[in-house]
Short mmCIF file of C-alpha atoms in Angstrom, two decimals:
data_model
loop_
_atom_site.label_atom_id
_atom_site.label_comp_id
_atom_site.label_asym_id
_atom_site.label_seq_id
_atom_site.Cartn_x
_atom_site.Cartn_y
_atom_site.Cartn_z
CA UNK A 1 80.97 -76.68 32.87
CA UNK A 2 81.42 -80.09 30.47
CA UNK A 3 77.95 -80.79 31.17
CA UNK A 4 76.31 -77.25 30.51
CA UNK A 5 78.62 -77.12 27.21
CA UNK A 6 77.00 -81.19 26.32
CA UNK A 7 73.51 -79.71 27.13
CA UNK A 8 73.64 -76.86 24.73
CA UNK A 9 75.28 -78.97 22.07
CA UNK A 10 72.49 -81.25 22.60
CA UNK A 11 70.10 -78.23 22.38
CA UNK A 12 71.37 -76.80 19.32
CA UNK A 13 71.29 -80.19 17.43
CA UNK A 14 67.54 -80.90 18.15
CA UNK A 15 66.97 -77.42 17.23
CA UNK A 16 68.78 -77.98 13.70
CA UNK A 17 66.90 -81.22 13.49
CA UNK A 18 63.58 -79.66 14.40
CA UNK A 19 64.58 -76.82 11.86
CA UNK A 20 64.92 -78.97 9.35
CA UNK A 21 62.23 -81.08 8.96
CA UNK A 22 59.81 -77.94 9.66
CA UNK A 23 61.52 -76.61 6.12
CA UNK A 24 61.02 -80.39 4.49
CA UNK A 25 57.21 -79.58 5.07
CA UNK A 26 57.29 -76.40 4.40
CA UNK A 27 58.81 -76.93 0.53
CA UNK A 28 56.66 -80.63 0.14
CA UNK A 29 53.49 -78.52 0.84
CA UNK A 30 53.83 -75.84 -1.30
CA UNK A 31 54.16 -77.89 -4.45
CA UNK A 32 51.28 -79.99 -3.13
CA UNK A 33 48.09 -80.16 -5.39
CA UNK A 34 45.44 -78.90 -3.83
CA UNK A 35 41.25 -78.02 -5.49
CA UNK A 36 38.18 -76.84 -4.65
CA UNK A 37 34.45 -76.89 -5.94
CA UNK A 38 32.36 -74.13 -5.85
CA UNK A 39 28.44 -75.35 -6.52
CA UNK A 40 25.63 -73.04 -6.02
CA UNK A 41 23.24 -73.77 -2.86
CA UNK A 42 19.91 -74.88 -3.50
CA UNK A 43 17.80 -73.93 -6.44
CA UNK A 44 14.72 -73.87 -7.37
CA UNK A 45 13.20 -74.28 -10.98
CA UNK A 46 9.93 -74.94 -12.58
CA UNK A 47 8.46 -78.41 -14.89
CA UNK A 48 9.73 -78.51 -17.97
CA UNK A 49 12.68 -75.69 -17.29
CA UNK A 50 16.44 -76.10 -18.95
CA UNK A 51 19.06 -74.36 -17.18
CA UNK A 52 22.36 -74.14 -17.70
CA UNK A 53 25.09 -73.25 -15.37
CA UNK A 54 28.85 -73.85 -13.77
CA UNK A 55 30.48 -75.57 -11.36
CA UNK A 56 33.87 -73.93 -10.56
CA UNK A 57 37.12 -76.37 -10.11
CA UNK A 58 39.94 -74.20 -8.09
CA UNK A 59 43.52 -75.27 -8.35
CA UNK A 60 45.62 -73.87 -5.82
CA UNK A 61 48.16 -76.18 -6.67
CA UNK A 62 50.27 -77.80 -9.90
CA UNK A 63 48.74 -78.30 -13.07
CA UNK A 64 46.38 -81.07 -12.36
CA UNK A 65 43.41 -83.39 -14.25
CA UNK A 66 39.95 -83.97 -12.48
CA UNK A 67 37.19 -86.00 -13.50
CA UNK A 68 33.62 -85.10 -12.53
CA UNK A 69 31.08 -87.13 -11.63
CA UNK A 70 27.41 -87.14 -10.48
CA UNK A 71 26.92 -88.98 -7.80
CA UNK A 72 22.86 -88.07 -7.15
CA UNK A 73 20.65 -86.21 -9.59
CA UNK A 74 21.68 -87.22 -12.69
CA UNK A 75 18.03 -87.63 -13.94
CA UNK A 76 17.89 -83.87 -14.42
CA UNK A 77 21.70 -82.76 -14.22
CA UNK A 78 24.88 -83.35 -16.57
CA UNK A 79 28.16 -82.36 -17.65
CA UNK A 80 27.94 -80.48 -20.78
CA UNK A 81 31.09 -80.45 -22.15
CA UNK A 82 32.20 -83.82 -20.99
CA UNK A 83 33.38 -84.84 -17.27
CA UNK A 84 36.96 -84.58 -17.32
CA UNK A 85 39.01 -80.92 -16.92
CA UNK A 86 42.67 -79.92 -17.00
CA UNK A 87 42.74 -77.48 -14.40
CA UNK A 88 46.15 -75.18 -14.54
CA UNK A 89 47.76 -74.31 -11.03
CA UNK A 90 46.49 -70.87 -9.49
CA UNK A 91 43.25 -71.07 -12.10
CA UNK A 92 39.50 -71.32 -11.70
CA UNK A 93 37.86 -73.85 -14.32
CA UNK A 94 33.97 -73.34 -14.63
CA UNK A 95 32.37 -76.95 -15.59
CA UNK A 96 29.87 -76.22 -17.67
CA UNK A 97 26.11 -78.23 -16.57
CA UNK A 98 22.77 -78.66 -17.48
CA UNK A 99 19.87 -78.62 -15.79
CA UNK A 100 16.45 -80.13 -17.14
CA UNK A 101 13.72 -80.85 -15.39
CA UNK A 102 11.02 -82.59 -16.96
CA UNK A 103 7.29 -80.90 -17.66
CA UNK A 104 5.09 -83.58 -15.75
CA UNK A 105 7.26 -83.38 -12.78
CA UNK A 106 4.79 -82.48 -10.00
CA UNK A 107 5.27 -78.53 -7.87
CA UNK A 108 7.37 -79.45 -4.57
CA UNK A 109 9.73 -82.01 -5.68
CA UNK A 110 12.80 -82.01 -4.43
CA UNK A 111 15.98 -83.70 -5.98
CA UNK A 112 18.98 -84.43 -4.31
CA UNK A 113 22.36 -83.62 -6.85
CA UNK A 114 25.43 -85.22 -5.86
CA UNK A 115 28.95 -84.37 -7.05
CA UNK A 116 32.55 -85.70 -7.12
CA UNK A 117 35.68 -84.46 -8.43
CA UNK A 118 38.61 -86.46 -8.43
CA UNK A 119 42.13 -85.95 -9.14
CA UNK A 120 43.10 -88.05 -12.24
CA UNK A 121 46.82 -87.04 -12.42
CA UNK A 122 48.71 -84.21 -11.93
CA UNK A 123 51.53 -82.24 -13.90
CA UNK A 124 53.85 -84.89 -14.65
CA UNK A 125 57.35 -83.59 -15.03
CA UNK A 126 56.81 -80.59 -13.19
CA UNK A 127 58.63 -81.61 -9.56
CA UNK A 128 54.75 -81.32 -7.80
CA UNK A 129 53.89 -84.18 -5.18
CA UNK A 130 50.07 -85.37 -5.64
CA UNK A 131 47.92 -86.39 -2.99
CA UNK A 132 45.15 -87.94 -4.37
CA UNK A 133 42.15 -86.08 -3.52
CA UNK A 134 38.25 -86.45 -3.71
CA UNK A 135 35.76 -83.08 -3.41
CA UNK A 136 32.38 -83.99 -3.06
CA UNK A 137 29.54 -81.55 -2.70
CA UNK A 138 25.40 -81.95 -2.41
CA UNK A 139 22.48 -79.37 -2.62
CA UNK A 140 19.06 -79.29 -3.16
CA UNK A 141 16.79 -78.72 -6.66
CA UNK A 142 13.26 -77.64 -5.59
CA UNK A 143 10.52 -78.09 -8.35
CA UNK A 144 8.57 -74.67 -8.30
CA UNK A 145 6.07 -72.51 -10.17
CA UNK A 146 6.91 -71.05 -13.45
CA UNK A 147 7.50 -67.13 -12.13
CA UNK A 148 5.24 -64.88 -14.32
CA UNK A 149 6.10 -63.51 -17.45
CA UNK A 150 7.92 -66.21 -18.82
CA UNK A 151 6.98 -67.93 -21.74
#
């Protein structure tokens, strides 16, 4: 009987324990920062075309800072509005870029476009933990013909 009563003792304390640090996690993790980038898959424009578009920065975490960078590509894409972001938690930042390929470039180029976001800081003074964190994405930019009808 002493030992059944020194077994469930034991069981209930490495339950408690267990308990615990599952609820440590639990409470770390959801004040974690944590992004994403959305890029488009590859695209195709034509010589001499300027197109602008977005890259969207998710925060599922904190209030955080991320600064972009192009890794490939950056002969015909850039940040337009600069490369660094606040990005508040629960919010989807679009970073504004610019594509521009040049006139002479010859029909079935390809480019490869490389990007990287890093975490630069996160909300200071609000209680969040910050794992630093790198999202890098790639696609494709295919040099086509000018579709008809456009001047």
């Amino acid at each position: 009987m002493v030992a059944k009563s020194i077994e469930t003792k034991l069981y209930v304390k490495q339950g408690m324990i267990i308990g615990a640090i599952v609820l440590v996690m639990m409470l770390l993790t959801s004040f974690a920062s944590a992004f994403a980038v959305g890029i488009p898959g590859d695209i195709s424009l034509y010589p001499g075309q300027t197109f602008d578009a977005t890259f969207d920065v998710m925060n599922y975490g904190g209030d955080i800072v991320v600064q972009g960078e192009i890794t490939q590509g950056s002969e015909i894409v850039s940040f337009i509005k600069g490369s660094r972001f606040d990005v508040t938690g629960g919010s989807v930042v679009g970073v504004p870029v610019r594509y521009q390929i040049p006139a002479n470039t010859p029909l079935g180029t390809t480019y490869d476009v490389g990007v990287i976001f890093r975490t630069v800081s996160a909300g200071e003074g609000s209680g969040s933990i910050s794992f630093a964190e790198d999202v890098a994405r790639s696609f494709k930019v295919v040099v086509g013909e000018k579709p008809a009808g456009i001047v």
